[in-house]
JSON list of C-alpha atoms and ligand atoms in Angstrom, two decimals:
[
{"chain": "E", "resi": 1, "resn": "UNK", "atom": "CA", "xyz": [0.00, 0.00, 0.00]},
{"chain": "E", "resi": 2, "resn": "UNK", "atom": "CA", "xyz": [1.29, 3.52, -0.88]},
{"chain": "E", "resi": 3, "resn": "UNK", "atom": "CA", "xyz": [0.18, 6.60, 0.50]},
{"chain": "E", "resi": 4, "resn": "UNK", "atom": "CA", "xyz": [-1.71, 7.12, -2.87]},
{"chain": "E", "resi": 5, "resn": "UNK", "atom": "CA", "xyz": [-3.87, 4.52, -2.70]},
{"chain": "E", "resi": 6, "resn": "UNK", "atom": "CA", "xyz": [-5.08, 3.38, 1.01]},
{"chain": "E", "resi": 7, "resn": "UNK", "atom": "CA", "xyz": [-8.84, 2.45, 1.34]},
{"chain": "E", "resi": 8, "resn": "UNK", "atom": "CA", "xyz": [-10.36, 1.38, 4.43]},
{"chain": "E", "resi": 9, "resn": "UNK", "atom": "CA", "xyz": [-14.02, 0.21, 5.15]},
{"chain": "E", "resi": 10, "resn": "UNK", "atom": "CA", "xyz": [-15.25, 2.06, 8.35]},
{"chain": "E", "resi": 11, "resn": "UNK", "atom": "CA", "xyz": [-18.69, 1.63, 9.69]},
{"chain": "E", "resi": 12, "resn": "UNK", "atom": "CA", "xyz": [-22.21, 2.90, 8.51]},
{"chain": "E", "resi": 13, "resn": "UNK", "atom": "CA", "xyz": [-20.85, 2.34, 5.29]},
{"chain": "E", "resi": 14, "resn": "UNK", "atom": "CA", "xyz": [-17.88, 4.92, 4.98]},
{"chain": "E", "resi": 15, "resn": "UNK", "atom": "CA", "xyz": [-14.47, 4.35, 3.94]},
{"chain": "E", "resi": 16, "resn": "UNK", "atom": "CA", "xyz": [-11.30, 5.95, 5.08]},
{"chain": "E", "resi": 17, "resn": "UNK", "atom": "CA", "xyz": [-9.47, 6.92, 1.89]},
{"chain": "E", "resi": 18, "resn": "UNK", "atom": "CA", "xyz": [-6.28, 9.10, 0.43]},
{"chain": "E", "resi": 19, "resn": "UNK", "atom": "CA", "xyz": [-7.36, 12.10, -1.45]},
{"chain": "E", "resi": 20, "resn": "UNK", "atom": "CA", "xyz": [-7.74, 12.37, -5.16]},
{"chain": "E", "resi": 21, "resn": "UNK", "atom": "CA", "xyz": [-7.65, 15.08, -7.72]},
{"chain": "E", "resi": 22, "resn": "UNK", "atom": "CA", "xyz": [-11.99, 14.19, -8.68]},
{"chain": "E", "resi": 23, "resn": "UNK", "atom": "CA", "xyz": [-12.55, 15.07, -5.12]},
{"chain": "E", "resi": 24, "resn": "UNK", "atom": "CA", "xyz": [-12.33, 18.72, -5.52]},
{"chain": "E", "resi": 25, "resn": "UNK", "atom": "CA", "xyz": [-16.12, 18.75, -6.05]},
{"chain": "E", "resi": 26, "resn": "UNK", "atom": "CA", "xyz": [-17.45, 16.82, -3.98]},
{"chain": "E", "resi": 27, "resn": "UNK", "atom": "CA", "xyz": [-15.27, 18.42, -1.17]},
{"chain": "E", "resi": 28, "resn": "UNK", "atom": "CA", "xyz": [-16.55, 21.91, -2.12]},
{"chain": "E", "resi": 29, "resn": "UNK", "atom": "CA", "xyz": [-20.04, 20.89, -1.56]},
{"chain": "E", "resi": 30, "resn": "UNK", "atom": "CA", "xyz": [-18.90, 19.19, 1.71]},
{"chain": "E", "resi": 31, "resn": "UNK", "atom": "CA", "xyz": [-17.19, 22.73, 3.09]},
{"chain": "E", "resi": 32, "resn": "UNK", "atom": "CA", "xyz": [-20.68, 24.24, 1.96]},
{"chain": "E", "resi": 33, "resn": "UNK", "atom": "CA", "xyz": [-22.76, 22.21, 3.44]},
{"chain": "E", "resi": 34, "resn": "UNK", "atom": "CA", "xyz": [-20.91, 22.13, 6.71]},
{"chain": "E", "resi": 35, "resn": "UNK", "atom": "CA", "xyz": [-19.51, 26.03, 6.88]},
{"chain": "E", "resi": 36, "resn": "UNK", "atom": "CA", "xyz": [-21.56, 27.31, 9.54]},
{"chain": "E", "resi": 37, "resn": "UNK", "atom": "CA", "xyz": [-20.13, 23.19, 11.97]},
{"chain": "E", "resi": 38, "resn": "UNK", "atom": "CA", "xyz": [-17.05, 24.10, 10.84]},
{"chain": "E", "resi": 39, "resn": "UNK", "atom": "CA", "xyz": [-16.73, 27.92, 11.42]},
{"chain": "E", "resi": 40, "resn": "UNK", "atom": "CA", "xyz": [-15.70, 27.91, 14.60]},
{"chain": "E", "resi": 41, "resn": "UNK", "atom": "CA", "xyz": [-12.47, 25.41, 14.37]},
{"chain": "E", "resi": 42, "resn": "UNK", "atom": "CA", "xyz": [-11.10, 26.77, 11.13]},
{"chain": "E", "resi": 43, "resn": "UNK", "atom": "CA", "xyz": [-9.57, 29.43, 9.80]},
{"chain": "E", "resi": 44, "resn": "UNK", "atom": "CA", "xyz": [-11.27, 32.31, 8.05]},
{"chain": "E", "resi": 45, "resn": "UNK", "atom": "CA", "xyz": [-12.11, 31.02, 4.12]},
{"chain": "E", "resi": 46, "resn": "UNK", "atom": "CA", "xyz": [-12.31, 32.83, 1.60]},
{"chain": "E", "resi": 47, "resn": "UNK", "atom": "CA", "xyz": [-15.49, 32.07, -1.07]},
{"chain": "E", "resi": 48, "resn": "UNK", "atom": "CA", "xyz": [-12.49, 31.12, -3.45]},
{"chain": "E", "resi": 49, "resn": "UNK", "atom": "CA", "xyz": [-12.57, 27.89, -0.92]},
{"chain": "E", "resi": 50, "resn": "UNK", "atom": "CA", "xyz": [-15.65, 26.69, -1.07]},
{"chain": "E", "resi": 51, "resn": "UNK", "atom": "CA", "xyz": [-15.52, 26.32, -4.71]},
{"chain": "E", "resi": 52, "resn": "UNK", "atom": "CA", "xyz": [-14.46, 22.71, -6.64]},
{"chain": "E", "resi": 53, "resn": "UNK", "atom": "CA", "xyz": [-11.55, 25.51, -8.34]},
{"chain": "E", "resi": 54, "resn": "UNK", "atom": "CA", "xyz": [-10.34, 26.29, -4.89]},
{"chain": "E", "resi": 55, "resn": "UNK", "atom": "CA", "xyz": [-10.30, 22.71, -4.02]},
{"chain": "E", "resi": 56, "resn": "UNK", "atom": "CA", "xyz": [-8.67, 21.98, -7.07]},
{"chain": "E", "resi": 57, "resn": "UNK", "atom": "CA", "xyz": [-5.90, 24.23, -5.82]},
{"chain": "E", "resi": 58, "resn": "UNK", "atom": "CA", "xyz": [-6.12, 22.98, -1.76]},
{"chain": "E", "resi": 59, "resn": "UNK", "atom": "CA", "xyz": [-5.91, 19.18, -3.24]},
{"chain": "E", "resi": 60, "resn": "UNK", "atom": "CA", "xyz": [-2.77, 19.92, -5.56]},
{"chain": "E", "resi": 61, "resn": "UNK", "atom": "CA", "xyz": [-0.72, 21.78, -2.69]},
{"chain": "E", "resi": 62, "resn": "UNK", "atom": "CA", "xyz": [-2.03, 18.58, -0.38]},
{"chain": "E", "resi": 63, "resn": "UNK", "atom": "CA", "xyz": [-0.90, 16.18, -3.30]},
{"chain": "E", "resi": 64, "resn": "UNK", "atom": "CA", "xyz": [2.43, 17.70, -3.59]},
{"chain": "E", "resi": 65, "resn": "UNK", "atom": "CA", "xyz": [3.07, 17.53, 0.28]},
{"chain": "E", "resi": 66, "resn": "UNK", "atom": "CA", "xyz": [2.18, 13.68, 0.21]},
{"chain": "E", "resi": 67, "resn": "UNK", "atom": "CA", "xyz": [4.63, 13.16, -3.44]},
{"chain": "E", "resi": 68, "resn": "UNK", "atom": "CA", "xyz": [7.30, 14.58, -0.67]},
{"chain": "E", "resi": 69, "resn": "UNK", "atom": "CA", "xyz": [6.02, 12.78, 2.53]},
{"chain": "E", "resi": 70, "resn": "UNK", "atom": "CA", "xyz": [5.48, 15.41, 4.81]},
{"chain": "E", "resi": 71, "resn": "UNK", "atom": "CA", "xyz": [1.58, 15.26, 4.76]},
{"chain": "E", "resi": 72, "resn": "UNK", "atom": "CA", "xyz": [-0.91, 11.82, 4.08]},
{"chain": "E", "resi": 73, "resn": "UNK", "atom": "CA", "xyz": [-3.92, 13.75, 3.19]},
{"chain": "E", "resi": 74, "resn": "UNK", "atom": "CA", "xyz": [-7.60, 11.43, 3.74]},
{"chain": "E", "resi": 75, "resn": "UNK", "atom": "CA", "xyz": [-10.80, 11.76, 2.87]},
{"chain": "E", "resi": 76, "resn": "UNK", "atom": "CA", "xyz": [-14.06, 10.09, 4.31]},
{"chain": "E", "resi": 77, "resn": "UNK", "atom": "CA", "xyz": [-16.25, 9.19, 1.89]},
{"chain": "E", "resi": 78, "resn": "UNK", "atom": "CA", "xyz": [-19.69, 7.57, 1.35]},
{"chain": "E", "resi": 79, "resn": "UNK", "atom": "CA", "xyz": [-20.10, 6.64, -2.07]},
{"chain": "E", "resi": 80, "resn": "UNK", "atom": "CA", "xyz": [-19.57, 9.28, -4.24]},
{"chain": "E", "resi": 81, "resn": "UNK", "atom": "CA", "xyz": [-20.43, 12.47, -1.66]},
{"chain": "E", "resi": 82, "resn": "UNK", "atom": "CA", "xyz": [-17.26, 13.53, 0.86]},
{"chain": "E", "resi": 83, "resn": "UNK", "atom": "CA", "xyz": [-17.93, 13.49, 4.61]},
{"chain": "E", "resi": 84, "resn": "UNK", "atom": "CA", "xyz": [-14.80, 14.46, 6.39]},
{"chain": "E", "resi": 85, "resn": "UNK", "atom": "CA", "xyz": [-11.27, 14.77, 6.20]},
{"chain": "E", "resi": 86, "resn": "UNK", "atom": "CA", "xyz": [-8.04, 13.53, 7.87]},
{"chain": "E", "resi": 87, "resn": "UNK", "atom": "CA", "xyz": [-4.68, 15.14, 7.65]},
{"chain": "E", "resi": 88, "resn": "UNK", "atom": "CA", "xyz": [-1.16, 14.48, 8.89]},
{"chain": "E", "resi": 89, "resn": "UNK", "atom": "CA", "xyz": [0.80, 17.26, 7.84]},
{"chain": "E", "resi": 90, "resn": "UNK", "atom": "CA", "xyz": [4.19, 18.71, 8.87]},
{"chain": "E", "resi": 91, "resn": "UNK", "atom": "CA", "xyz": [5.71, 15.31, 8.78]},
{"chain": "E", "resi": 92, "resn": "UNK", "atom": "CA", "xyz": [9.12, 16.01, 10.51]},
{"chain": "E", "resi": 93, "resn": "UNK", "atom": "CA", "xyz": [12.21, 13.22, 10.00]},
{"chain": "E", "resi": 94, "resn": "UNK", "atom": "CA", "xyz": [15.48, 13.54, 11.79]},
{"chain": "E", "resi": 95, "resn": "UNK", "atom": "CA", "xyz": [15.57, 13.52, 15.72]},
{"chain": "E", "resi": 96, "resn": "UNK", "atom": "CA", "xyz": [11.70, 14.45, 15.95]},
{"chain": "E", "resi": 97, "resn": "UNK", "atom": "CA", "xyz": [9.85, 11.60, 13.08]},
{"chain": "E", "resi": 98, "resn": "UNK", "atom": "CA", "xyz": [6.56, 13.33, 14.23]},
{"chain": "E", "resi": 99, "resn": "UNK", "atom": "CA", "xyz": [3.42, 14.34, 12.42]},
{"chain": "E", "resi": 100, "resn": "UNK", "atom": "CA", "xyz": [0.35, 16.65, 13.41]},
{"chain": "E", "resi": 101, "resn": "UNK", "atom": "CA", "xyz": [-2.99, 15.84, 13.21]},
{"chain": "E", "resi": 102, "resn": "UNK", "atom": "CA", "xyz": [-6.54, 17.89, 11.83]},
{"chain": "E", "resi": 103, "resn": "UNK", "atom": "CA", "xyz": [-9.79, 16.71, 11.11]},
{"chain": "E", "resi": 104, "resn": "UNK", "atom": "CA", "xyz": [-13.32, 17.26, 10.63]},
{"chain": "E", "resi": 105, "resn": "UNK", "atom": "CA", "xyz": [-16.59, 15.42, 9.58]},
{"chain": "E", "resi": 106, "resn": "UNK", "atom": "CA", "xyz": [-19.76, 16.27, 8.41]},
{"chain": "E", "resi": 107, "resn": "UNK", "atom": "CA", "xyz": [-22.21, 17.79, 10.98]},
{"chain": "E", "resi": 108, "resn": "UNK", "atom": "CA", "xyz": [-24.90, 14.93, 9.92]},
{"chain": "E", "resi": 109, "resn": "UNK", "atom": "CA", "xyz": [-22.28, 11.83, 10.33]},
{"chain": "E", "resi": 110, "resn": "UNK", "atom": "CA", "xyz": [-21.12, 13.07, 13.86]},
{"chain": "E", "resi": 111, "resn": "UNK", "atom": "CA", "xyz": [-21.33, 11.44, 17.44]},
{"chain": "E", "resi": 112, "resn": "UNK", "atom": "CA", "xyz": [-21.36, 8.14, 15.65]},
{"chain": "E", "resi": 113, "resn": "UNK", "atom": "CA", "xyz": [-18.22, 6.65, 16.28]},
{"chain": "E", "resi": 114, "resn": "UNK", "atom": "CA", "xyz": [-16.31, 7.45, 13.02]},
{"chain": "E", "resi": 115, "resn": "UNK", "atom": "CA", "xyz": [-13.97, 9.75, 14.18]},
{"chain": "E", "resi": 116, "resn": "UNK", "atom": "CA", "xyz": [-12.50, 7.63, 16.60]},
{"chain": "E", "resi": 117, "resn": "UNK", "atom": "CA", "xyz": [-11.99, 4.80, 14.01]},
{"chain": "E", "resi": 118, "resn": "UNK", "atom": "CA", "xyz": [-10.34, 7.40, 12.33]},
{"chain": "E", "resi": 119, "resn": "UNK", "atom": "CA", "xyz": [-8.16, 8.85, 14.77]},
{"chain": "E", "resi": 120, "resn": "UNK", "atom": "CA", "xyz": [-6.77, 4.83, 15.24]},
{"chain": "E", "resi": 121, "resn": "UNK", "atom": "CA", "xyz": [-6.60, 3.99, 12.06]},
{"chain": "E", "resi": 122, "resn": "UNK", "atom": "CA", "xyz": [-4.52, 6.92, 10.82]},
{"chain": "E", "resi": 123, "resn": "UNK", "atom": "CA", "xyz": [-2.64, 6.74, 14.08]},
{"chain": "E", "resi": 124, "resn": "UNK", "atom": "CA", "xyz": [-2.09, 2.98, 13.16]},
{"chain": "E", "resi": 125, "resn": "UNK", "atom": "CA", "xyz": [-0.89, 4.17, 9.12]},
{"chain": "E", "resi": 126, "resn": "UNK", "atom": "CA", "xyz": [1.59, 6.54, 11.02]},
{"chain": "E", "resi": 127, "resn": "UNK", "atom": "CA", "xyz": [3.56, 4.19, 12.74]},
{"chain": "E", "resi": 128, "resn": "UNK", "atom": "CA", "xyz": [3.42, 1.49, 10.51]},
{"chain": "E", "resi": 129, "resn": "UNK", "atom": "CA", "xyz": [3.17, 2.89, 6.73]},
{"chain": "E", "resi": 130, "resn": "UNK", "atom": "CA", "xyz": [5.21, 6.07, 8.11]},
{"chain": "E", "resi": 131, "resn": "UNK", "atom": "CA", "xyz": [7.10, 4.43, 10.64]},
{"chain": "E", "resi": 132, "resn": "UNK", "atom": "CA", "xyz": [6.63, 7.46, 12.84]},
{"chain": "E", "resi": 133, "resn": "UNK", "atom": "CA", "xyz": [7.41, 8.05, 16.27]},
{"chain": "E", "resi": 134, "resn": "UNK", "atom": "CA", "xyz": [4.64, 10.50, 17.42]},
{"chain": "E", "resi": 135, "resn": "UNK", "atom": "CA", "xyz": [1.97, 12.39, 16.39]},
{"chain": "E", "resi": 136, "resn": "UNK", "atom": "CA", "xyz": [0.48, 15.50, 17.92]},
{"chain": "E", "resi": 137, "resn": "UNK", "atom": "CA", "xyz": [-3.04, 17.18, 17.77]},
{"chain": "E", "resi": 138, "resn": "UNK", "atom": "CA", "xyz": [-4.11, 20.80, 18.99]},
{"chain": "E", "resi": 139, "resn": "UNK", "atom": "CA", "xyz": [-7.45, 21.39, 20.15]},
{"chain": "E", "resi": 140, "resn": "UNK", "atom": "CA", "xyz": [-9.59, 24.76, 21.36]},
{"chain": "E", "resi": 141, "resn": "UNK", "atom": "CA", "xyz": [-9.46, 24.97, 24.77]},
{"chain": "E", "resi": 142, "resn": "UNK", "atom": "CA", "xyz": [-13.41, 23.65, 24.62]},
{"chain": "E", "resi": 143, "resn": "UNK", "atom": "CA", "xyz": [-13.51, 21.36, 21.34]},
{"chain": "E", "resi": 144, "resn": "UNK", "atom": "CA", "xyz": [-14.75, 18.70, 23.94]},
{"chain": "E", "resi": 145, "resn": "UNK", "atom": "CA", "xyz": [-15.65, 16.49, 21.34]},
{"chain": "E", "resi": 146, "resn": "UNK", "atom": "CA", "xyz": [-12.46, 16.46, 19.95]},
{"chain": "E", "resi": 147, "resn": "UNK", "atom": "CA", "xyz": [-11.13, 15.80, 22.90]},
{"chain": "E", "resi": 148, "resn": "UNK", "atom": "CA", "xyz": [-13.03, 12.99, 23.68]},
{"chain": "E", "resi": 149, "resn": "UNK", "atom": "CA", "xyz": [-11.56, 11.41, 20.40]},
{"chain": "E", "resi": 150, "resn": "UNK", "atom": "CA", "xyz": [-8.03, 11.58, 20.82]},
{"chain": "E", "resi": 151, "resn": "UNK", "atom": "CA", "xyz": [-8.00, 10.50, 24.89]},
{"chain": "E", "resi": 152, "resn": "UNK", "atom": "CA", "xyz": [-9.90, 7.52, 23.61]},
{"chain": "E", "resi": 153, "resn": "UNK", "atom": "CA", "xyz": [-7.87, 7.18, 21.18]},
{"chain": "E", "resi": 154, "resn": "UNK", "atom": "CA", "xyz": [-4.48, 7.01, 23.75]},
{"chain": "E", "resi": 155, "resn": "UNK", "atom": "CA", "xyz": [-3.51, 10.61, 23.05]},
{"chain": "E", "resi": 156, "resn": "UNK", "atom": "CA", "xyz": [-2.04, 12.39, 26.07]},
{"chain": "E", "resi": 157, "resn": "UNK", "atom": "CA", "xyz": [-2.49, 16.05, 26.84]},
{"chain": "E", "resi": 158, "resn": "UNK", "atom": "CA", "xyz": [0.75, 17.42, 27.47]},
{"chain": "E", "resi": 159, "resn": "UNK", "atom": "CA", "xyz": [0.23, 21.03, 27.87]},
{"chain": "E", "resi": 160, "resn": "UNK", "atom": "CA", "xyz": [-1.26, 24.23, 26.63]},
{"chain": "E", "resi": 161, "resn": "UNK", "atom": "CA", "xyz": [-0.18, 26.22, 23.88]},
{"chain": "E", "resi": 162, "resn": "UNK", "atom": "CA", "xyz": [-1.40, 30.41, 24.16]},
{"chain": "E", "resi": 163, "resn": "UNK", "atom": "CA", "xyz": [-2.37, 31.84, 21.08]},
{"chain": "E", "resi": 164, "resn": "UNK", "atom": "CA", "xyz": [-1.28, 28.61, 18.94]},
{"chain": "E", "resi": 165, "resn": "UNK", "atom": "CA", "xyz": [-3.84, 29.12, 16.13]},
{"chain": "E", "resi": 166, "resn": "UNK", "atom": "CA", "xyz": [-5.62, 31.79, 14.27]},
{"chain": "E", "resi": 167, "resn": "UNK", "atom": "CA", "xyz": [-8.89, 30.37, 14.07]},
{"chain": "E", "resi": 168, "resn": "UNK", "atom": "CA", "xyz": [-12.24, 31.79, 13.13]},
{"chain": "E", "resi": 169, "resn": "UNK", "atom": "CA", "xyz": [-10.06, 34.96, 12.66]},
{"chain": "E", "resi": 170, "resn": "UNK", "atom": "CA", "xyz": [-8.67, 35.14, 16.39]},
{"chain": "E", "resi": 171, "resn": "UNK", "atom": "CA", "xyz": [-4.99, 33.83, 17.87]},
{"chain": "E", "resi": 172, "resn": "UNK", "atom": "CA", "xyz": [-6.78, 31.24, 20.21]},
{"chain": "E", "resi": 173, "resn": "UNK", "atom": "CA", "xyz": [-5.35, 29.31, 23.04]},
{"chain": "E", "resi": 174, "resn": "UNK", "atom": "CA", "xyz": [-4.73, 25.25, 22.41]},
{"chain": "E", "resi": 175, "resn": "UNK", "atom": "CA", "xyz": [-4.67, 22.26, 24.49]},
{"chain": "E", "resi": 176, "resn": "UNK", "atom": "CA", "xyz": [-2.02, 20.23, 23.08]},
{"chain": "E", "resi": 177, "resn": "UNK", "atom": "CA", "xyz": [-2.34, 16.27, 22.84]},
{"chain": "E", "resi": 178, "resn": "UNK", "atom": "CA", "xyz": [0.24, 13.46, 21.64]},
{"chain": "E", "resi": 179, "resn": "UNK", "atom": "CA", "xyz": [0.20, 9.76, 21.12]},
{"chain": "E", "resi": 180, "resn": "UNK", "atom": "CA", "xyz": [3.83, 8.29, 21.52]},
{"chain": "E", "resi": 181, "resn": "UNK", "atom": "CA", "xyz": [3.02, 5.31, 18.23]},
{"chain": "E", "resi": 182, "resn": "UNK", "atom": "CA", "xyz": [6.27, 3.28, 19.41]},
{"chain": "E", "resi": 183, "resn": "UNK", "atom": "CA", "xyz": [7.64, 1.64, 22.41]},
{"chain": "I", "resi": 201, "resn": "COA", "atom": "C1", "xyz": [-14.56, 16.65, 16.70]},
{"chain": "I", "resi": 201, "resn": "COA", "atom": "C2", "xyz": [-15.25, 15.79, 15.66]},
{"chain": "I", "resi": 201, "resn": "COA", "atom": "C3", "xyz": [-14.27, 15.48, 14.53]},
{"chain": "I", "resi": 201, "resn": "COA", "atom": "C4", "xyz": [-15.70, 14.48, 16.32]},
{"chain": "I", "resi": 201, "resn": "COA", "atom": "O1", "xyz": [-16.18, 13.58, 15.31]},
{"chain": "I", "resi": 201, "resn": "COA", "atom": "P1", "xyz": [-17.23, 12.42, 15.68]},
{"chain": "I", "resi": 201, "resn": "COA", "atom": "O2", "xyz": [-17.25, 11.45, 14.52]},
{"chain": "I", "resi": 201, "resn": "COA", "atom": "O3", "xyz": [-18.50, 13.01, 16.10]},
{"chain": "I", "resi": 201, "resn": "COA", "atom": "O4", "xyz": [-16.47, 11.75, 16.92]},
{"chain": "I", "resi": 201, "resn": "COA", "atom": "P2", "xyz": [-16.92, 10.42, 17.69]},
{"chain": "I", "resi": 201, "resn": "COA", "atom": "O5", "xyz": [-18.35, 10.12, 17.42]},
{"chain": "I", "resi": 201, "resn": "COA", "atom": "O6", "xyz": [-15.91, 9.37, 17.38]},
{"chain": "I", "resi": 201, "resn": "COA", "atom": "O7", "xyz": [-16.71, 10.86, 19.23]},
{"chain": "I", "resi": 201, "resn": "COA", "atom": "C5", "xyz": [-17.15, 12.13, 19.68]},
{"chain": "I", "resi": 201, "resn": "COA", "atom": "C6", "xyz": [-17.41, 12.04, 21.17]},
{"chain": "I", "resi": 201, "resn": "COA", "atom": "O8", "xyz": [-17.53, 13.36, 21.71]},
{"chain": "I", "resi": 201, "resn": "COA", "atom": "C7", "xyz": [-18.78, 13.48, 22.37]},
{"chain": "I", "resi": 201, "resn": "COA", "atom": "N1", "xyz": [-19.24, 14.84, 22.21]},
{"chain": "I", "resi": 201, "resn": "COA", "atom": "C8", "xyz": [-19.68, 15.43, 21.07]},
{"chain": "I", "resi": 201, "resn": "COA", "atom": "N2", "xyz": [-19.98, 16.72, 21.31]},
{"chain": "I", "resi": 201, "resn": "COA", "atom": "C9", "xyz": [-19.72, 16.93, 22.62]},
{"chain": "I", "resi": 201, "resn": "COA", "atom": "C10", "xyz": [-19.85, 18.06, 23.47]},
{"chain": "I", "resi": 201, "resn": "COA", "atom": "N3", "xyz": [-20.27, 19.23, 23.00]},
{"chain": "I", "resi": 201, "resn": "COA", "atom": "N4", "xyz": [-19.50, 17.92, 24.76]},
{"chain": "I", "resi": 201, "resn": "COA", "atom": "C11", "xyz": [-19.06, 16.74, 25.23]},
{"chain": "I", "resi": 201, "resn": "COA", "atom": "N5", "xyz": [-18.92, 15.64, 24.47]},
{"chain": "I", "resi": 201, "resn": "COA", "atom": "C12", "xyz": [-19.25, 15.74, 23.18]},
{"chain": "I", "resi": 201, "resn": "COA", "atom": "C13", "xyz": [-19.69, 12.48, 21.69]},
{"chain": "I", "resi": 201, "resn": "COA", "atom": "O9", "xyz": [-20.78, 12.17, 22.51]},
{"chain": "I", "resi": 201, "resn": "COA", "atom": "C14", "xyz": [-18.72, 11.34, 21.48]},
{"chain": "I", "resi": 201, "resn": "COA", "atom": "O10", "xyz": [-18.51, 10.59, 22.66]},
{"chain": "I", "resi": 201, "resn": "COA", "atom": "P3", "xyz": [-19.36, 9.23, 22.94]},
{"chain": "I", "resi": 201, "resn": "COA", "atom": "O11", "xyz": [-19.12, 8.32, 21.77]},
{"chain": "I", "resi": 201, "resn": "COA", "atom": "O12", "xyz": [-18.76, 8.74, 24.22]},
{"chain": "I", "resi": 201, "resn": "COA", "atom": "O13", "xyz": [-20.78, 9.66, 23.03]},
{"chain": "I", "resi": 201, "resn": "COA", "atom": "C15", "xyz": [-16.51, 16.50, 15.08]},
{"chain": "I", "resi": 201, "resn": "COA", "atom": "O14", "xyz": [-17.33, 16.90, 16.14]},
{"chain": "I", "resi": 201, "resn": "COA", "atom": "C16", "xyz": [-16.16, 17.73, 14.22]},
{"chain": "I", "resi": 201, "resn": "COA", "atom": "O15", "xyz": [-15.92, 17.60, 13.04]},
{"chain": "I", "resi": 201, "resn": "COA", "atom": "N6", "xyz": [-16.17, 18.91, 14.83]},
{"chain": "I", "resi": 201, "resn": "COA", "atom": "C17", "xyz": [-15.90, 20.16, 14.12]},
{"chain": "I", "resi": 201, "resn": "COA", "atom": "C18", "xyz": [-14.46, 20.27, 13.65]},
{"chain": "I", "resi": 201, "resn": "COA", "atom": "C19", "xyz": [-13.47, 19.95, 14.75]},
{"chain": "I", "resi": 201, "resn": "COA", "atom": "O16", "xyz": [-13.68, 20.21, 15.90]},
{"chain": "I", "resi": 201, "resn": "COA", "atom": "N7", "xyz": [-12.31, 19.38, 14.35]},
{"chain": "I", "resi": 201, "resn": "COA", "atom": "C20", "xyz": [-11.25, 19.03, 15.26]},
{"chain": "I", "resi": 201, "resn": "COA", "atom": "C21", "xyz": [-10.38, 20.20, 15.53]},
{"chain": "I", "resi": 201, "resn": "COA", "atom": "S1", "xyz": [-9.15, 19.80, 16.76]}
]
């Protein structure tokens, strides 16, 4: 399996899946559909974004960043309409072989379970695809939900970052999680 082409079934029928050039349009209807869930954990878009041409561009820089393995950018999918994405990005070699972690998922496939399978199976890719060491996730200081998915998913909290992030057009505090992947 190569970073290109990794396809897992999940549950209630969606599959875990690396991203592809054809997804720019479905994705675009997927930021759409889910701007006002996602608002508050993202940065500020521009409408450029939420277009399939401003996904074309988002995919190709993704793309690129895998063809150099510093980022293995997923997709959830069921069928042909995009529910959520998965990204390790910042992949670090050297003394550190450590990744960082964002997602999201469709407001109407939430609280199901699917983010936790997820969070292990791309935790599971990372050490053994990757071979990584660690990987780290940042979350707003009350993105309970989020979380609730990486301590289930064996991620320790291991401190707080001030004014980590701009997001939702603000330099916001972080609470700062990591899953050590080897012994
Ligand atoms: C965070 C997110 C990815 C979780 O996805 P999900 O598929 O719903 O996650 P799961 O179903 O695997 O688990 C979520 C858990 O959080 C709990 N939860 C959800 N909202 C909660 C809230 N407001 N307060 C407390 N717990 C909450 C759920 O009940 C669930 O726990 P349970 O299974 O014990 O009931 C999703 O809510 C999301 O996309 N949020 C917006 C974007 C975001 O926050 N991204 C992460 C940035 S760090």
């Amino acid at each position: 399996m190569n970073l290109a082409s990794i396809d897992i079934a999940l549950s209630h029928g969606v599959s875990l899946r690396s991203i592809r050039t054809s997804d720019a349009a479905p994705l675009a209807e997927a930021y759409l559909r889910n701007s006002e869930h996602l608002a508050p954990y993202e940065p500020l878009r521009t409408n450029d974004f939420h277009s399939e041409a401003g996904q074309q561009t988002e995919i190709a820089a993704l793309i690129a960043g895998r063809d150099a393995e510093t980022t293995l950018p997923l997709v959830l999918a069921d069928g042909s309409r995009i529910i959520g994405r998965i990204t390790l990005s910042g992949i670090v070699r050297g003394a550190f072989q450590s990744g960082n972690l964002g997602y999201w998922i469709d407001q109407r496939y939430a609280g199901r379970g699917l983010m936790t399978a997820t969070v292990n199976e791309v935790s599971r890719l990372a050490a053994t695809m990757l071979e990584l060491h660690r990987i780290q996730a940042g979350t707003l200081v009350d993105n309970v939900a989020s979380q609730t998915v990486l301590t289930r998913c064996g991620f320790v909290e291991f401190g707080l970052a001030p004014a980590y992030l701009r997001i939702a057009g603000r330099w916001q505090d972080h609470r700062l999680f990591q899953k050590i992947l080897e012994a």
